[in-house]
Coordinates of C-alpha atoms and ligand atoms in Angstrom, one line a residue:
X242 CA -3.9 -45.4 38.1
X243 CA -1.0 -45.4 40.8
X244 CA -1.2 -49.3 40.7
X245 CA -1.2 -49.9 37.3
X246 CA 1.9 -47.6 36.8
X247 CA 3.6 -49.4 39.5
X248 CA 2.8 -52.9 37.3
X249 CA 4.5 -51.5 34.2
X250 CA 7.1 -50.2 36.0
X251 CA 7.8 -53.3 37.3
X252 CA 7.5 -54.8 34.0
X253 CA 9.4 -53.0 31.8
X254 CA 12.4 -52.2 33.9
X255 CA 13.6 -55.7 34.5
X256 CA 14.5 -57.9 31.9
X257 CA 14.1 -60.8 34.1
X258 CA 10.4 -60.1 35.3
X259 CA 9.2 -60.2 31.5
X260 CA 11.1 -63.2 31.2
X261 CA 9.0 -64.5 34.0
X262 CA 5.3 -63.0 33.4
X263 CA 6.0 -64.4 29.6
X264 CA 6.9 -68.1 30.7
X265 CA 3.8 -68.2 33.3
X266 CA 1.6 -67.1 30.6
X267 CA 2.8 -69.2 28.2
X268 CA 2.6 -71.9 30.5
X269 CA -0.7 -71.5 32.0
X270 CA -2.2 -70.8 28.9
X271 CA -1.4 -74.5 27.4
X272 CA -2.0 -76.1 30.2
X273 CA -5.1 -74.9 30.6
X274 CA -6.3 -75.9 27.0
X275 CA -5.1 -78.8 27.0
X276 CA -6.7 -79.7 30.5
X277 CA -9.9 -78.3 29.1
X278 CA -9.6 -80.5 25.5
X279 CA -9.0 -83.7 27.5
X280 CA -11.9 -83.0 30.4
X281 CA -13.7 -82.9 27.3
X282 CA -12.7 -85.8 25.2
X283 CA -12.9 -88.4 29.1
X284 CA -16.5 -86.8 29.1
X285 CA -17.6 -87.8 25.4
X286 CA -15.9 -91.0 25.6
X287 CA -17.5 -91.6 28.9
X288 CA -21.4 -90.8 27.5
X289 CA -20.3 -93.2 24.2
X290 CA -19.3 -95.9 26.6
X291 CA -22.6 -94.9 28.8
X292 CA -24.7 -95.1 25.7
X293 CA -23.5 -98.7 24.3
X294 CA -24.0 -100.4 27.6
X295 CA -27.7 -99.1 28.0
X296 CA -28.6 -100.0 24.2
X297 CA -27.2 -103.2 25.0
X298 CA -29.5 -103.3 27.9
X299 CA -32.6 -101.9 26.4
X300 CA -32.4 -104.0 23.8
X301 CA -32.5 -107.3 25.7
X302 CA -35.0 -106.1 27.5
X303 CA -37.4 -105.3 24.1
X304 CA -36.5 -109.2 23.4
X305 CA -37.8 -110.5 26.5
X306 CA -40.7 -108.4 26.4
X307 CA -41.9 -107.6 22.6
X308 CA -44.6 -110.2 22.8
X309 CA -46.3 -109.2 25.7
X310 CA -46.2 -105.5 24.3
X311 CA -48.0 -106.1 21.7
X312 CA -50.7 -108.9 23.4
X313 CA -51.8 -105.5 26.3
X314 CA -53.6 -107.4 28.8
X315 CA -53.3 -107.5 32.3
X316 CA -50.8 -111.0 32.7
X317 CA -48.8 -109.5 30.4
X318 CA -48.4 -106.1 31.9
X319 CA -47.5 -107.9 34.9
X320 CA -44.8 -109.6 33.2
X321 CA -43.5 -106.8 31.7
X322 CA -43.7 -105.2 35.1
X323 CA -41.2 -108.1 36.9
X324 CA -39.0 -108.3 33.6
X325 CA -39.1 -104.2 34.4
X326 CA -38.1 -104.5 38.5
X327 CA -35.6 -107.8 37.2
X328 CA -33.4 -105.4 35.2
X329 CA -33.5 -102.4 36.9
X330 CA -32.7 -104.1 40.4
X331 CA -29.5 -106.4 38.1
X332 CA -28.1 -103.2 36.8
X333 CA -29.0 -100.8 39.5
X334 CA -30.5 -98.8 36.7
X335 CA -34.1 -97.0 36.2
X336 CA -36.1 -98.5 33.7
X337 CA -39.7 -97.3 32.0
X338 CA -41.6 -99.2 29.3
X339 CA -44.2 -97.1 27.7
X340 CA -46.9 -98.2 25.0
X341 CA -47.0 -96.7 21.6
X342 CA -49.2 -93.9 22.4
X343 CA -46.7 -92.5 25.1
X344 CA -48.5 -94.3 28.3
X345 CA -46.5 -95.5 30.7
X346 CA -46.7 -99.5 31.3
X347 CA -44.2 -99.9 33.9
X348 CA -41.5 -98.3 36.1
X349 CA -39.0 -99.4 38.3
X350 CA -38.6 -96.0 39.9
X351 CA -35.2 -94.9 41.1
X352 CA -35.7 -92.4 38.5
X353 CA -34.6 -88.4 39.2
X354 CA -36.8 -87.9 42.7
X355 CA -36.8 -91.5 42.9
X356 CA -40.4 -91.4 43.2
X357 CA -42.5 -94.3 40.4
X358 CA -44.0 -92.9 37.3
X359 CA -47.8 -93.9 37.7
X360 CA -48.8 -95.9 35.6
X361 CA -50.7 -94.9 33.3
X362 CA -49.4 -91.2 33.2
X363 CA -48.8 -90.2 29.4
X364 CA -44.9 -88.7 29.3
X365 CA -45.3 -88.8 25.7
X366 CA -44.3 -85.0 25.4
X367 CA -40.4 -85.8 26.8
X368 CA -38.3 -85.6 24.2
X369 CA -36.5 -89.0 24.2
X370 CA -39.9 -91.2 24.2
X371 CA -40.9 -88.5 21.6
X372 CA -38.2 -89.5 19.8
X373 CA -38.7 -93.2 20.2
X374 CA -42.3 -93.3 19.3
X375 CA -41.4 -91.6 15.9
X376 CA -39.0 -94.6 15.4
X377 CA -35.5 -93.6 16.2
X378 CA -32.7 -94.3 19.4
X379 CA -33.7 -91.1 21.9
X380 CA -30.7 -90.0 23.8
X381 CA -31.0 -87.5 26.0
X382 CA -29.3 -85.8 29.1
X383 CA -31.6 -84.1 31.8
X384 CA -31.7 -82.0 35.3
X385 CA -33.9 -83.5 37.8
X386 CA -35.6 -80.8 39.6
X387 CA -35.5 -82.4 42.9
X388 CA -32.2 -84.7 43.1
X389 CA -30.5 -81.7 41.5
X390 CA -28.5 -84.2 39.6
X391 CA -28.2 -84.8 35.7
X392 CA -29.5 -88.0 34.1
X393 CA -29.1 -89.6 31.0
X394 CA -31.7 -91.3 29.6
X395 CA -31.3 -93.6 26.3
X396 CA -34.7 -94.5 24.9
X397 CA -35.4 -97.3 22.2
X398 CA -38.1 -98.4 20.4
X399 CA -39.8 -101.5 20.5
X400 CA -40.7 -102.8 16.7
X401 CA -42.9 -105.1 15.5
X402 CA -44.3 -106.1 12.6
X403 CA -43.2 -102.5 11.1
X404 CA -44.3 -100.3 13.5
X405 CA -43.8 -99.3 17.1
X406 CA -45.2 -101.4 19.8
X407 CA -43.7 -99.3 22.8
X408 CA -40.4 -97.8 24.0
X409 CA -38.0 -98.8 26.6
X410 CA -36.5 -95.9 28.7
X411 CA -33.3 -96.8 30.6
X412 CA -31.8 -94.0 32.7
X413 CA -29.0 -93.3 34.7
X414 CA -27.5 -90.6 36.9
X415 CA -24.1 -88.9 35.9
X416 CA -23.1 -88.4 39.5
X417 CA -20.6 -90.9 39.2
X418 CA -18.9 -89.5 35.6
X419 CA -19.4 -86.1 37.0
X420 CA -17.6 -86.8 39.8
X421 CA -14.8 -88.6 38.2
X422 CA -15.0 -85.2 36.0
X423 CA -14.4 -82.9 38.8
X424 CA -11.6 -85.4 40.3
X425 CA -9.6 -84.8 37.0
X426 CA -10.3 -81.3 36.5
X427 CA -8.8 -81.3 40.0
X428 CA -5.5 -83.0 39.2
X429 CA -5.6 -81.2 36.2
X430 CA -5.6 -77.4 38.3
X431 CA -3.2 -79.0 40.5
X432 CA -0.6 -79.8 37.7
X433 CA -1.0 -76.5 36.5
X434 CA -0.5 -74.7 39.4
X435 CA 2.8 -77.0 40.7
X436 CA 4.0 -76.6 36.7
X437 CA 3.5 -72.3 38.0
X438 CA 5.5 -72.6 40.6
X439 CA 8.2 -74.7 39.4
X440 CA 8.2 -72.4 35.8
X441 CA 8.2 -69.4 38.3
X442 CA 11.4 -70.4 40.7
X443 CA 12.6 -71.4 37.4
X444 CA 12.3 -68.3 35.6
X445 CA 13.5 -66.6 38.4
X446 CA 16.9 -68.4 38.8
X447 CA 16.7 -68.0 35.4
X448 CA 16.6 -64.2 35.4
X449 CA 18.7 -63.9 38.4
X450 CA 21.4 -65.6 36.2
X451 CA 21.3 -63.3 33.4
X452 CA 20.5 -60.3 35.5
X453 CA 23.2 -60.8 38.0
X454 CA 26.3 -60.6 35.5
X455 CA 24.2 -57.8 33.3
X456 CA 24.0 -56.0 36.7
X457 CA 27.8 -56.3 37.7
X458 CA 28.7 -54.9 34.3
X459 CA 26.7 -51.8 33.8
X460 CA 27.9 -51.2 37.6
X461 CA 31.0 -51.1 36.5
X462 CA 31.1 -49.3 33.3
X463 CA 29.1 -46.9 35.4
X464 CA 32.2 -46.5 37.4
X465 CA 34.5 -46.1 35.1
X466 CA 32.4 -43.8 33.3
X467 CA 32.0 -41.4 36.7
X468 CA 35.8 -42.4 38.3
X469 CA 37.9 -43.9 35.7
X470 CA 39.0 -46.2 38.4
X471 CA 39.6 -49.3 35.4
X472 CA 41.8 -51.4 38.3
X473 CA 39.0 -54.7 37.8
X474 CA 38.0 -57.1 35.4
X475 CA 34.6 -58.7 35.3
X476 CA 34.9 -62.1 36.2
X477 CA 33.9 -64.4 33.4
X478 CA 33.1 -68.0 34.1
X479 CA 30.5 -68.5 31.3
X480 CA 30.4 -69.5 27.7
X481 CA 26.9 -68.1 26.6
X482 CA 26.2 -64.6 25.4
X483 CA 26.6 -63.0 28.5
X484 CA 30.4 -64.8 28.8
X485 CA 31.1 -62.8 25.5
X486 CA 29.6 -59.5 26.6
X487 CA 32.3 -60.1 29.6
X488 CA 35.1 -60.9 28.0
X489 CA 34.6 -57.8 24.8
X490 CA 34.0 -55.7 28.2
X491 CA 37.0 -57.1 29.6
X492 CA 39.2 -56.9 26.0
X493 CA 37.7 -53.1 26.1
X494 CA 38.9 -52.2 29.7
X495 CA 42.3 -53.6 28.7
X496 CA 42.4 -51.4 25.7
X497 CA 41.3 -48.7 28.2
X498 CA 44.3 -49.4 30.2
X499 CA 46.8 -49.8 27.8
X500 CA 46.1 -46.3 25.8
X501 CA 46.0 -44.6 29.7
X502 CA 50.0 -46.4 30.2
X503 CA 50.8 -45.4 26.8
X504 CA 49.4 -41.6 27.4
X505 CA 51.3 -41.6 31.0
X506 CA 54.2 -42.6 29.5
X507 CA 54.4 -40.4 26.8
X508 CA 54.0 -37.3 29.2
X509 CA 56.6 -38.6 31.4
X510 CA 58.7 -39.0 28.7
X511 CA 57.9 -35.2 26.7
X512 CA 58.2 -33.9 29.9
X513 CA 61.9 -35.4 30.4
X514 CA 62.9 -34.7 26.9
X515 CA 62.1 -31.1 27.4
X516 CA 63.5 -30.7 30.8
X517 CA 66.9 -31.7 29.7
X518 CA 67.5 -28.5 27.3
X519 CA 66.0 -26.5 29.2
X520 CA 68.2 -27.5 32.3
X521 CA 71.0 -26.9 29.6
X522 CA 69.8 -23.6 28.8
X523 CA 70.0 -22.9 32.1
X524 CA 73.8 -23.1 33.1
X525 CA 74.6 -21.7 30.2
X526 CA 72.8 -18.6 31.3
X527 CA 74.4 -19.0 34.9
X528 CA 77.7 -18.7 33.0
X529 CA 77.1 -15.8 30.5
X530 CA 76.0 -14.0 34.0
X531 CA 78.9 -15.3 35.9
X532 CA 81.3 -13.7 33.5
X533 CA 81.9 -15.7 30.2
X534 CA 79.5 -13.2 28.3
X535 CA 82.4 -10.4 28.8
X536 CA 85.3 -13.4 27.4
X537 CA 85.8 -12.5 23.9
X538 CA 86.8 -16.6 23.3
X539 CA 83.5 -18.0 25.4
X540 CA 81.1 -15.5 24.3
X541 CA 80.4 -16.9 21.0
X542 CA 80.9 -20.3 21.9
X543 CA 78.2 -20.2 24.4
X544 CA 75.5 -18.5 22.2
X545 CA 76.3 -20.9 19.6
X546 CA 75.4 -23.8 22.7
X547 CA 72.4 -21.6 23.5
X548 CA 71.3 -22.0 19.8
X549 CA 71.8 -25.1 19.3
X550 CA 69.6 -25.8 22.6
X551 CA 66.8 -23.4 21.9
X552 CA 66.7 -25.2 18.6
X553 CA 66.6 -28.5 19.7
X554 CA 63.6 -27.4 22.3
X555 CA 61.9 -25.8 19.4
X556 CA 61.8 -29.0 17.0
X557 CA 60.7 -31.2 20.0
X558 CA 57.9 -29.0 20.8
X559 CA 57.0 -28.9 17.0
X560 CA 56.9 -32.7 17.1
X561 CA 55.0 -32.8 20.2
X562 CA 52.3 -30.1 19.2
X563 CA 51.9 -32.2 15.6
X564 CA 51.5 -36.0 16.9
X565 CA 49.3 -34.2 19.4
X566 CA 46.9 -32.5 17.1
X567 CA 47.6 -36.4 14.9
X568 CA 46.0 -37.5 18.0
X569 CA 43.2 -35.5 18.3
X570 CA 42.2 -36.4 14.8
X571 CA 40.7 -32.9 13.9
X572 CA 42.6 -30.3 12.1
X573 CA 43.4 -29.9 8.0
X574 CA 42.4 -30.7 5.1
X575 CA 42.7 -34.3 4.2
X576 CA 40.7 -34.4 0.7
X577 CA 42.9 -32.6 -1.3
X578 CA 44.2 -33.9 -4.5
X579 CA 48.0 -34.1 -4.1
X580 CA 50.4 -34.5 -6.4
X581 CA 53.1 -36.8 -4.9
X582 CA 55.6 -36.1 -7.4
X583 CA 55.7 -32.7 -6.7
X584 CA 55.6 -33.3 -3.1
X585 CA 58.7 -35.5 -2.6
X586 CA 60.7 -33.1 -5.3
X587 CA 59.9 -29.9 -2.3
X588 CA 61.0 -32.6 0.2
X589 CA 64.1 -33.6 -1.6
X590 CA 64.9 -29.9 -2.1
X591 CA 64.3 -28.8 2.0
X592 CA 66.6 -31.4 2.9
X593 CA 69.1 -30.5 0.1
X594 CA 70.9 -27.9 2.5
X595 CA 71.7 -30.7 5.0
X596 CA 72.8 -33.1 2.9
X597 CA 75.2 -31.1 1.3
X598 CA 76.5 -29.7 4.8
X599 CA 76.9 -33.5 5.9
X600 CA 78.8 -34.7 2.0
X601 CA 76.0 -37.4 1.7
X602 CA 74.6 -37.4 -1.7
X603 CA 70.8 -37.1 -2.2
X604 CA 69.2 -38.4 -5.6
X605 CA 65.8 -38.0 -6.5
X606 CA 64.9 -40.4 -9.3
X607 CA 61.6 -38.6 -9.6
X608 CA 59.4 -41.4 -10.7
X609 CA 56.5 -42.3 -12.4
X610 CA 57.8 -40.7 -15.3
X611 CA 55.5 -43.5 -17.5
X612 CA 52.4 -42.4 -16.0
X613 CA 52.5 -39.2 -14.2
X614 CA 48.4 -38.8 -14.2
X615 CA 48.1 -42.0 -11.4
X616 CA 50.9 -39.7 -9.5
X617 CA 47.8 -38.6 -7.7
X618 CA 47.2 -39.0 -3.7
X619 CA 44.2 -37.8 -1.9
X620 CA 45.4 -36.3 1.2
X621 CA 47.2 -33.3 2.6
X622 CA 50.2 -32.2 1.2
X623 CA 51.8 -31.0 3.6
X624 CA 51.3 -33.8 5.6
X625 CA 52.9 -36.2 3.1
X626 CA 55.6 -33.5 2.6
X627 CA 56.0 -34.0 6.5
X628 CA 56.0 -37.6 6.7
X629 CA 58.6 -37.9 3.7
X630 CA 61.2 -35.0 5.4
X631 CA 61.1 -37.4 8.7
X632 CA 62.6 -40.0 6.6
X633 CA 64.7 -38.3 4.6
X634 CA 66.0 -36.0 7.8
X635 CA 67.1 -39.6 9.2
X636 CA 68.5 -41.2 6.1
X637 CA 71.0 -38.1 5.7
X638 CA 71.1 -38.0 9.2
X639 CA 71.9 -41.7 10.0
X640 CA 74.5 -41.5 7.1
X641 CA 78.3 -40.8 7.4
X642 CA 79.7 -38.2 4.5
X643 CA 80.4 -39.8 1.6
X644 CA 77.5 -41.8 1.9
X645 CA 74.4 -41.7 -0.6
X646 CA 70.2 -40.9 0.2
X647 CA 68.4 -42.1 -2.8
X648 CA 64.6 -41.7 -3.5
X649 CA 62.7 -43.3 -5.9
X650 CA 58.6 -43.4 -6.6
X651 CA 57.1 -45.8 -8.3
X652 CA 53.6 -47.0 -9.3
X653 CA 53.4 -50.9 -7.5
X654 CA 50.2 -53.1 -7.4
X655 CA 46.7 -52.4 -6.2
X656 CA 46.7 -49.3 -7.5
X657 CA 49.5 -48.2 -5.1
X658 CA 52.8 -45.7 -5.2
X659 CA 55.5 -46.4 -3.6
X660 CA 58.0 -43.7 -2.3
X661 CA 61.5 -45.4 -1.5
X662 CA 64.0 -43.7 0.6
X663 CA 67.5 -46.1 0.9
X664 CA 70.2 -45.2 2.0
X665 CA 73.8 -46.6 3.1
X666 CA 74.6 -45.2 6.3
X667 CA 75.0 -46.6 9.9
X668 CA 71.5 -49.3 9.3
X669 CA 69.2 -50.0 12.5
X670 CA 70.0 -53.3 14.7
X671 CA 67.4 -56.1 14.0
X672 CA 67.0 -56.2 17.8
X673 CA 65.7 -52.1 17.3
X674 CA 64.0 -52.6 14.2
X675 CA 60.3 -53.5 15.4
X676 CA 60.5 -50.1 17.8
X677 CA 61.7 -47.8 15.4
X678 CA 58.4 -46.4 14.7
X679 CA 57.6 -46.0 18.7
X680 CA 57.3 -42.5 20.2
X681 CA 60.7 -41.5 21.6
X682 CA 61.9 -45.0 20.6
X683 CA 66.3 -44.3 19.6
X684 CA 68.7 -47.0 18.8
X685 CA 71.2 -45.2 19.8
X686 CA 70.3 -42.0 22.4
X687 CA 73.6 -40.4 22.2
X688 CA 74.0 -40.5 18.4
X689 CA 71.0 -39.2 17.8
X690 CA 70.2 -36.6 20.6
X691 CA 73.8 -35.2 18.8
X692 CA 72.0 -35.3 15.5
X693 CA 69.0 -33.2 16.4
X694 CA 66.5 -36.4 16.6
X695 CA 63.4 -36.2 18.9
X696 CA 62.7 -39.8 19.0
X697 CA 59.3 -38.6 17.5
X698 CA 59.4 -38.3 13.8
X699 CA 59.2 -42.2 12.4
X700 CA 55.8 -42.1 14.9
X701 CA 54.9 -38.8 13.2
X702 CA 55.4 -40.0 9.9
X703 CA 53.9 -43.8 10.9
X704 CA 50.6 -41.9 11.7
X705 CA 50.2 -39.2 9.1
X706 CA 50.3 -42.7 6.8
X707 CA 47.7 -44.5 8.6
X708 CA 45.4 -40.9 8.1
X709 CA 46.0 -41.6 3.9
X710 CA 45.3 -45.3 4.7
X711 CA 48.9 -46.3 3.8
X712 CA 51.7 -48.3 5.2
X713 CA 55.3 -48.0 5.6
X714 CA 57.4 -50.9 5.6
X715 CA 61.8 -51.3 6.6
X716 CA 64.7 -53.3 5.7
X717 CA 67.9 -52.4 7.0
X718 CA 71.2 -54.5 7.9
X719 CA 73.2 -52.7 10.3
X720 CA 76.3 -51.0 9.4
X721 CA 75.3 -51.1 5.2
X722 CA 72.0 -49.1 5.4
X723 CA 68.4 -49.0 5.6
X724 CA 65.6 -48.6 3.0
X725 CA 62.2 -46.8 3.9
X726 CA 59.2 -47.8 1.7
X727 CA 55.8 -45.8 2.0
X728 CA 52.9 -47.4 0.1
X729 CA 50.3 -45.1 -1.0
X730 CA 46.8 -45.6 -1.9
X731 CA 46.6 -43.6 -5.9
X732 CA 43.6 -41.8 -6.3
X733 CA 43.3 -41.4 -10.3
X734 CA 42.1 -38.2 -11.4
X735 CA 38.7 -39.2 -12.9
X736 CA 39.1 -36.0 -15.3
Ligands
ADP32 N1 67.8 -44.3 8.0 C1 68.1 -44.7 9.2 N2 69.3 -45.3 9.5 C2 69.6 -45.7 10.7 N3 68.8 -45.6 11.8 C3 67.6 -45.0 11.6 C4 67.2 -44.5 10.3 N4 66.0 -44.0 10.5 C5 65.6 -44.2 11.8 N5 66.6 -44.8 12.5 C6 66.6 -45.2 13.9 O1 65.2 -45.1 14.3 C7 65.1 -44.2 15.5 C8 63.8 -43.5 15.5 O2 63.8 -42.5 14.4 P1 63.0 -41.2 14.6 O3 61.6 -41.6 15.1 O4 63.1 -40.4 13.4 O5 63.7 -40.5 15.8 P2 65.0 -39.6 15.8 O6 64.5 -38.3 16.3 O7 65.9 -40.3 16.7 O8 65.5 -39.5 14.4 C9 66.3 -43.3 15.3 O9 66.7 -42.9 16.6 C10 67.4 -44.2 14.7 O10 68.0 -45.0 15.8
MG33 MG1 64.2 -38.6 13.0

């Protein structure tokens, strides 16, 4: 049982040994019928060729000899007997003639124990002068009990006058086709067994081709997988399969690396943003302590610092808690049926306050006034409500008083909406504008550290769009303004 087991193991844990035991087989297997088909087909065309030439023989014979078969005396059995010896001796063959009752005439001997058929003997009963004597071409192929060797023996009958006269027997050994047999069959295990061993180092470079690369991979992904160490690349010099399985292992461990220097990064940078205020916060303390919380004029002026900083940390920790649970994919309800109108009418109205404080005028042109049933998003509301206040916070933000936010929502093609936030403020550099939407990504870091801005919200709002399979697009020319467009999937109510 133990052996057996150790087989299959060995089988069916390598790839390249069932590669191998399959090719063998396959190999062997035609070889071997075909060696057996042609051993078979030389052997048949041998006994044909065999045949013909003792017919010929046999019948030259019967036409030296048909007269004095039918006279039966004594001269003429004597003739027959040296026409016998004459062709037997010529062709190194061994020839009986028989008479028509199955006695035997005359032998040249040489036949299977080389010994002479007596004359006179009645062999009648052997199949081929049975044959013969009934009037038909006996063929037949026989063991010698003594020579041990097979003979084949063509027997024809002698006619005349309508009916049998005698039969000529003309026999040969097959030593010499059975030994050209076993010659070939020889050369023909030979072949096989060079065409095993070159199919087997074959196979085997083969599999050692495949398996070599297969192995250097799963090594490594097993490494990642228990160290995370990602620092190599598989080396890929091939343009097969195997080359592709490298290079999309190769594309993956770059994606690998990539999200681990993006996820670096951003802690490195949340961790800077936050230490700043809190540094802030503090001196500010230091001072209250040393003395400025008992100065009537300082007092207030440093709470209102201390505020603004404990603010500031707040927002940035809000940002950072939502892009990570954005991250994490979990959380909320995303198959509501939203409204959108609704939802950028509560957005307009949260950042009403600001805009007011900052003189910039906000319009909603509350759209989709045509066709308010398509108004419908599936999604999360506050979500949306989120992403559209991030852009909103920025246009009043980003524009000087005076200055006018307008939204609009319209329905556009593919069954989309499209919420449009423009605005004429300060407008982003072309040089920023393909960064805007990166985490902690400002065009201008004191501007908008003054105004409040984590650097996080466009990312924020950039991601809560991907999760209602939307897409935001911007224009902006810098110094006129900047327009905002957020294309939304509808989802029709079907009620
Ligand atoms: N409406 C706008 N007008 C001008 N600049 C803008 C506008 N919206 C975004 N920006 C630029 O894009 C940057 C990234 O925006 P955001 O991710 O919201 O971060 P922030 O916290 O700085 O507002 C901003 O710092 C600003 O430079
Ligand atoms: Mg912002």
């Amino acid at each position: 049982m133990g052996f057996f087991k150790n087989i299959y193991q060995w089988l069916f844990r390598s790839l390249a040994n069932q590669l191998l035991v399959t090719y063998i087989s396959l190999v062997t297997i035609a070889l071997f019928a075909v060696s057996i088909w042609a051993l078979f087909m030389i052997k048949s065309e041998s006994i044909n060729d065999l045949r013909n030439s003792l017919e010929v023989e046999a019948v030259n014979l019967a036409l030296e000899i048909d007269n004095d078969l039918a006279l039966d005396s004594e001269k003429s059995r004597n003739r027959i007997k040296m026409a016998v010896d004459r062709h037997a001796n010529k062709l190194g063959v061994s020839i009986t003639v028989v008479n028509d009752d199955g006695h035997v005439l005359a032998d040249s001997g040489g036949g299977p124990g080389s010994s002479l058929t007596p004359s006179g003997e009645n062999i009648s009963n052997q199949s081929e002068i049975n044959d013969a004597l009934a009037g038909v071409v006996g063929i037949y192929e026989r063991k010698s009990n003594k020579t041990n060797s097979n003979w084949f023996y063509i027997a024809y009958p002698v006619r005349a006058a309508g009916h049998t006269t005698g039969v000529i027997r003309v026999g040969v050994p097959l030593t010499d086709i059975e030994r050209r047999l076993n010659n070939d069959l020889y050369v023909f295990l030979k072949i096989i067994l060079a065409t095993g061993v070159v199919t087997t180092l074959i196979s085997l470079w083969m599999a050692k081709r495949v398996n070599r690369p297969v192995k250097e991979m799963s090594a490594m992904a097993r490494n990642i997988a228990l160290s995370g160490d990602m620092s190599e690349f598989v080396p890929v010099g091939r343009r097969d399969e195997i080359g592709e399985l490298g290079l999309s292992f190769n594309q993956m461990i770059g994606r690998l690396r990539e999200q681990e220097r993006l996820r670096q990064e951003f802690i490195a940078n949340a961790s800077h943003e936050l230490k700043t205020p809190t540094m802030a916060i503090g001196s500010v303390v230091e001072a209250l302590q040393a003395g400025a919380g008992e100065d009537p004029v300082l007092r207030p002026q440093f709470l209102t610092s201390l505020e603004r900083l404990v603010d500031r940390q707040t927002s940035l920790l809000r940002d950072l808690l939502d892009i990570s649970r954005l991250d994490g994919g979990l959380e909320d309800d995303w198959h509501d049926d939203v409204n959108i109108v609704q939802v950028i009418n509560d957005a307009v109205e949260q950042l009403r306050p600001q805009a007011i404080k900052k003189e910039v005028e906000l319009i909603n042109n509350d759209g989709i006034e045509d066709k308010p049933e398509s108004a419908t998003i599936r999604g999360n509301a506050l979500q949306l409500q989120r992403a559209i206040v991030n852009i909103l916070t920025n246009a009043v933000n980003y524009t000087p008083a005076a200055g006018t936010v307008a939204v609009t929502a319209r329905l556009a093609g593919n069954e989309r909406i499209a919420i449009k936030v423009h605005d004429n403020g300060v407008g982003i550099d072309s040089s920023d504008l393909p960064h805007i939407f990166e985490r902690f990504y400002r065009a201008d870091k004191a501007r908008t550290r003054a105004s409040g801005g984590t650097g996080l919200g466009l990312a924020i709002t950039r991601e809560i769009v991907a999760r209602h399979h939307g897409t935001i697009e911007v224009e902006s020319v810098f110094g006129r303004g900047s327009t905002f467009t957020i294309f939304l999937p509808a989802s029709p109510k079907s009620v």
